[in-house]
Short mmCIF file of C-alpha atoms in Angstrom, two decimals:
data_model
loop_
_atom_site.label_atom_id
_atom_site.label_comp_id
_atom_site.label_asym_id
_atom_site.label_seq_id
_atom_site.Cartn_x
_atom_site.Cartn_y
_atom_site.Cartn_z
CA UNK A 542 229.18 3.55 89.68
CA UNK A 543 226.08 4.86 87.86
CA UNK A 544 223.54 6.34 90.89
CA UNK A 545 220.58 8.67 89.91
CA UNK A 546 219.69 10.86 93.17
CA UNK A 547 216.53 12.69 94.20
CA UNK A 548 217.50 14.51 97.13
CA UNK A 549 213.69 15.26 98.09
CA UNK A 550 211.91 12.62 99.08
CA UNK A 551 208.68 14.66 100.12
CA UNK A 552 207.90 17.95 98.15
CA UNK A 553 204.90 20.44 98.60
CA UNK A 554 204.00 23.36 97.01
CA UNK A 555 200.59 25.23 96.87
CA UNK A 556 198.67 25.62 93.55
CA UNK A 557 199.96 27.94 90.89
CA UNK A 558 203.27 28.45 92.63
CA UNK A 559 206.58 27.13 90.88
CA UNK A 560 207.74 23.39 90.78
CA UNK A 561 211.28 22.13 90.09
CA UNK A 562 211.76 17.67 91.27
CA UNK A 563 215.72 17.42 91.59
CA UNK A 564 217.81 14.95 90.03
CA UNK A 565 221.31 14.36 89.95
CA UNK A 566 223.34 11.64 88.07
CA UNK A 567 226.47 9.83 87.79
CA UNK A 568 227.48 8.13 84.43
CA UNK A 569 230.82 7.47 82.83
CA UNK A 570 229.15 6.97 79.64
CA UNK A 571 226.92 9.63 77.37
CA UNK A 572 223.70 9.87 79.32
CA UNK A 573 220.13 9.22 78.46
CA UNK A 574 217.30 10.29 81.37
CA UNK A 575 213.92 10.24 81.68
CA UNK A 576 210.99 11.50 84.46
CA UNK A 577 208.57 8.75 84.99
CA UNK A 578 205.55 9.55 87.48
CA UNK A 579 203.08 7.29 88.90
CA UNK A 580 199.56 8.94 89.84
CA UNK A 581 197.34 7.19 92.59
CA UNK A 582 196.34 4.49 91.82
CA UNK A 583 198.25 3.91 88.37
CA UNK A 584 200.62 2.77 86.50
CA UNK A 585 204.10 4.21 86.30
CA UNK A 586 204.71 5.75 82.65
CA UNK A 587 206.72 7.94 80.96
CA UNK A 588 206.32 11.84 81.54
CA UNK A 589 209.44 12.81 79.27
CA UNK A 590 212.65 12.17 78.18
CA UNK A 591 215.86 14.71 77.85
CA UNK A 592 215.98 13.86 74.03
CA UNK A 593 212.26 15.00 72.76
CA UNK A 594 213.28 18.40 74.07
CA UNK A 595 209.45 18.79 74.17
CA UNK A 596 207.34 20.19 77.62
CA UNK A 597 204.74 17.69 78.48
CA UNK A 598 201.63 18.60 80.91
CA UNK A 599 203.80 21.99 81.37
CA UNK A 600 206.75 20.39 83.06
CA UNK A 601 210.04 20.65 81.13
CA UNK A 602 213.75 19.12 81.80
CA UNK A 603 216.94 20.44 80.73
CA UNK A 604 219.79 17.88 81.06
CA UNK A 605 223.02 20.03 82.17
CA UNK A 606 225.89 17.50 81.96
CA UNK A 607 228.27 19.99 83.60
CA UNK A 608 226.33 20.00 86.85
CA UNK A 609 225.01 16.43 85.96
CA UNK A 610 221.31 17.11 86.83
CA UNK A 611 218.58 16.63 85.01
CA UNK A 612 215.62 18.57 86.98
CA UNK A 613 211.67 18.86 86.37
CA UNK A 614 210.09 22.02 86.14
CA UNK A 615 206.94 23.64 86.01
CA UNK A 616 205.84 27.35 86.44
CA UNK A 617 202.54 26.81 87.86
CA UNK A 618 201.71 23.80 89.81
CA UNK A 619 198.19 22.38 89.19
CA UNK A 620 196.37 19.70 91.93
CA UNK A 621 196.34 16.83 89.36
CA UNK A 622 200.54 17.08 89.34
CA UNK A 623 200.05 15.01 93.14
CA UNK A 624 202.11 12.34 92.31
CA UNK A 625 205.38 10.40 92.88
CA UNK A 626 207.99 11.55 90.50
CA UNK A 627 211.07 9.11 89.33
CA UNK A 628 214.41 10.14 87.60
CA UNK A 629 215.80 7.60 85.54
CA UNK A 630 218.92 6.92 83.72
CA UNK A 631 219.48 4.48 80.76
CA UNK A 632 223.06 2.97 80.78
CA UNK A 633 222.44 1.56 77.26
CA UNK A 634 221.16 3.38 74.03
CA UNK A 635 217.67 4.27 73.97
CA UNK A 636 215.65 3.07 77.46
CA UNK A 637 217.01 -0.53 77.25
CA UNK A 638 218.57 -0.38 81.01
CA UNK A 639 217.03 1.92 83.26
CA UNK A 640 218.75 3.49 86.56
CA UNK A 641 215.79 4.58 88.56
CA UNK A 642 216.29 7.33 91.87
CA UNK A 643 214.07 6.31 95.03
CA UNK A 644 211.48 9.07 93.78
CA UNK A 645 210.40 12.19 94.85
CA UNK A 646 206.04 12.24 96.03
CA UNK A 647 204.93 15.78 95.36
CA UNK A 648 201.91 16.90 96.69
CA UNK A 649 200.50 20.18 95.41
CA UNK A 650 198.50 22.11 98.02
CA UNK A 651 194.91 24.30 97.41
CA UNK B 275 193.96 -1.95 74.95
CA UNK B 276 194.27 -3.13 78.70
CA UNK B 277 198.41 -2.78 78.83
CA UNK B 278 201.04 -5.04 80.33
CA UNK B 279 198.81 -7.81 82.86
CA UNK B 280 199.81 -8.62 85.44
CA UNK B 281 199.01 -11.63 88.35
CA UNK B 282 198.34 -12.02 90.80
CA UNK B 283 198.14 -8.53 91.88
CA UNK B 284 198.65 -9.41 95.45
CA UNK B 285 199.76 -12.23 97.06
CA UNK B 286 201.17 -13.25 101.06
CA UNK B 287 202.76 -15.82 101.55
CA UNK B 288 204.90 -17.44 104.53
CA UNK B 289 209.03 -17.74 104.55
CA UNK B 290 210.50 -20.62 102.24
CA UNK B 291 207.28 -21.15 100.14
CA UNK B 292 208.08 -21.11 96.43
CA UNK B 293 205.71 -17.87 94.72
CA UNK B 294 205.25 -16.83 91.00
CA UNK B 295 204.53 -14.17 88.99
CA UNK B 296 202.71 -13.80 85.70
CA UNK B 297 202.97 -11.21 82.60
CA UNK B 298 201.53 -10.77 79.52
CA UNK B 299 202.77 -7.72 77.65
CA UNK B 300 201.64 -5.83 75.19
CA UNK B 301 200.80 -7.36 72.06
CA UNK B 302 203.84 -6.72 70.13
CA UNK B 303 206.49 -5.78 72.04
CA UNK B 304 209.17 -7.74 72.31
CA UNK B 305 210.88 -6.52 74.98
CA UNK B 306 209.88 -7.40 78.36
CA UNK B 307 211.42 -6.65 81.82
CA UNK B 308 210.92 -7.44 85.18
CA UNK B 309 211.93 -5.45 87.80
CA UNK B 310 211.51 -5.21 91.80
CA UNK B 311 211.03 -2.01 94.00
CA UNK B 312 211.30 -2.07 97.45
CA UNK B 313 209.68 0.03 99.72
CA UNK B 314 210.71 4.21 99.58
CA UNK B 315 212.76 3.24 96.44
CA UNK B 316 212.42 3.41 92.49
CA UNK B 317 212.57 0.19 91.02
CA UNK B 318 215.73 -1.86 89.81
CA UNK B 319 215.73 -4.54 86.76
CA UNK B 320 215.80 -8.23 87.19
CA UNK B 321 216.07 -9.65 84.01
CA UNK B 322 215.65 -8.12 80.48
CA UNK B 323 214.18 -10.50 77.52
CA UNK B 324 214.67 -9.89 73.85
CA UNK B 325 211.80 -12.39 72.73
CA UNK B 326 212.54 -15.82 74.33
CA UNK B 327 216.29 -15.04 75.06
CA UNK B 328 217.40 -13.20 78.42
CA UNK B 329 219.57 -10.63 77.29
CA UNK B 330 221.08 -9.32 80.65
CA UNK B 331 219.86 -11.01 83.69
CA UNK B 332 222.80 -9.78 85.84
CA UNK B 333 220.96 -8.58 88.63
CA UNK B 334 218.93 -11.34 88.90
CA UNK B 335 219.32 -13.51 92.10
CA UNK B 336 219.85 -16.65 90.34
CA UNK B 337 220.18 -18.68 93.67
CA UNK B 338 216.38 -18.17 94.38
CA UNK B 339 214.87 -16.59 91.46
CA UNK B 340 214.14 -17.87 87.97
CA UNK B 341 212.39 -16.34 84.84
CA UNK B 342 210.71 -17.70 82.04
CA UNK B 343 209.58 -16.25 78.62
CA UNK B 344 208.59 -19.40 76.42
CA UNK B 345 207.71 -18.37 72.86
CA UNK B 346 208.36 -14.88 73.64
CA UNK B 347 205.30 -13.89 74.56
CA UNK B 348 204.19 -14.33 78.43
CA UNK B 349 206.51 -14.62 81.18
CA UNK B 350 206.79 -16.13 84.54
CA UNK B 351 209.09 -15.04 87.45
CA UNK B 352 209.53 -17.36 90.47
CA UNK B 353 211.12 -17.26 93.40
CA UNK B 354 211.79 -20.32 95.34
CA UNK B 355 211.95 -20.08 98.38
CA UNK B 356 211.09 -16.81 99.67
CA UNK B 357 212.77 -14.79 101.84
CA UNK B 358 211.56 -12.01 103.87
CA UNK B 359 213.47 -9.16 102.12
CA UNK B 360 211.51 -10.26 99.22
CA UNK B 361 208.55 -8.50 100.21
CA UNK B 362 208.40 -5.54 97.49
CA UNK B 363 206.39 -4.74 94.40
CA UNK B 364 207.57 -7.00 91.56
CA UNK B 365 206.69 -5.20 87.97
CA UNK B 366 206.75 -6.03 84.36
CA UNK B 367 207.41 -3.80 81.77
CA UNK B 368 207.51 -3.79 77.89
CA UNK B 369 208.65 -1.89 74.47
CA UNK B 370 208.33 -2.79 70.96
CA UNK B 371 212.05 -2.80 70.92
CA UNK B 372 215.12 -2.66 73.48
CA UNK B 373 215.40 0.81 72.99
CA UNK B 374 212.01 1.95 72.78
CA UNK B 375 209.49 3.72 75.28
CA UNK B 376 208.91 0.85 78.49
CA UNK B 377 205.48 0.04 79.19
CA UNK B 378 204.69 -0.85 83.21
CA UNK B 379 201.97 -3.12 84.00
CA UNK B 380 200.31 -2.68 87.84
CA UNK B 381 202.83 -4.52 89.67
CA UNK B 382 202.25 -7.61 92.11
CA UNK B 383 202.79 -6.91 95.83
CA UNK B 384 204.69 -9.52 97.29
CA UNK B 385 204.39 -10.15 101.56
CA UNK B 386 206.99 -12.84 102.94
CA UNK B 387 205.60 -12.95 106.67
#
């Protein structure tokens, strides 16, 4: 069955230090994931997705299908990062069928 | 642009009254979802719409739920009657196309007491 998993629910780090949101998969098919976050009091949206290869707000995702995982990282945590963090999977091409994980809140410390 | 709207944005309502949402996307899209997320979890799809058609509505509870997109535009999502496991968040979303970048309005909170 397809099943996206954040093992963390809670994460905190203090400013400037290191940040890496786990996600693990599981997809029969050739998988397409995203990171969506949701800031207080907003809307969920799209942070990145494993095919732009690009680093958005300084976080960055590497899909490794061999230890199907697809974790967010950053190398120095900033306040405004607070947020709750979602892994998502798409069982069809593009984003048509998302596969979300229950979500990871990160709080990033003074 | 003010986004995918939603209403209401909140809304209680006792067990076995009939409840509806509203969505309007965004202006152009033609892809609109609706999806429900329960408390401590990410949310899960409902019902997908290309336009006016409903393209994959297999997780849709079709004993109490229903979904309407006339003229492919706005939508309407009822359920009828609640439950209380209803209670959750109940958002739309929409793209240009199926397999373009999803758009999420601000939700409506649901509260079957």
């Amino acid at each position: 069955a397809q099943r996206v998993t954040q093992p963390e629910k809670l994460l905190s780090v203090f400013k400037g230090a290191p940040v890496e949101l786990k996600c693990n998969y599981s997809y029969s098919g050739s998988p397409e994931l995203f990171w969506y976050v949701q800031y207080s009091r907003q809307r969920l949206q799209l942070l990145l997705r494993h095919i732009s290869r690009e680093s958005i707000k300084g976080f960055t995702a590497d899909l490794n299908k061999g230890e199907t995982s697809f974790h967010l990282k950053k190398p120095f945590a900033q306040e405004e990062d607070s947020a709750m963090y979602y892994c998502a999977l798409s069982l069809g091409q593009g984003a048509q069928k998302l596969v979300f994980g229950q979500g990871t809140r990160l709080t990033i410390n003074p | 642009e003010a986004g995918v709207v939603q209403s209401p944005r909140y809304k209680i309502i006792e067990k076995k009254q009939p409840v509806a949402f509203w969505c309007n996307p965004i202006s152009g899209h033609n892809t609109l979802y609706w999806y429900r997320q329960n408390l401590g979890q990410g949310p899960e799809l409902l019902i997908r719409y290309e336009n006016e058609e409903a393209v994959d509505d297999s997780q849709l509870p079709k004993d109490r739920f229903s979904a309407e997109r006339l003229k492919g535009v706005d939508s309407t999502l009822k359920i009828q009657p609640a439950e209380l496991g209803d209670s959750a968040v109940y958002l739309c979303a929409s793209s240009l196309g199926a397999v373009d970048t999803q758009y999420f309005g601000p939700g409506t909170r649901l509260t079957v007491l």
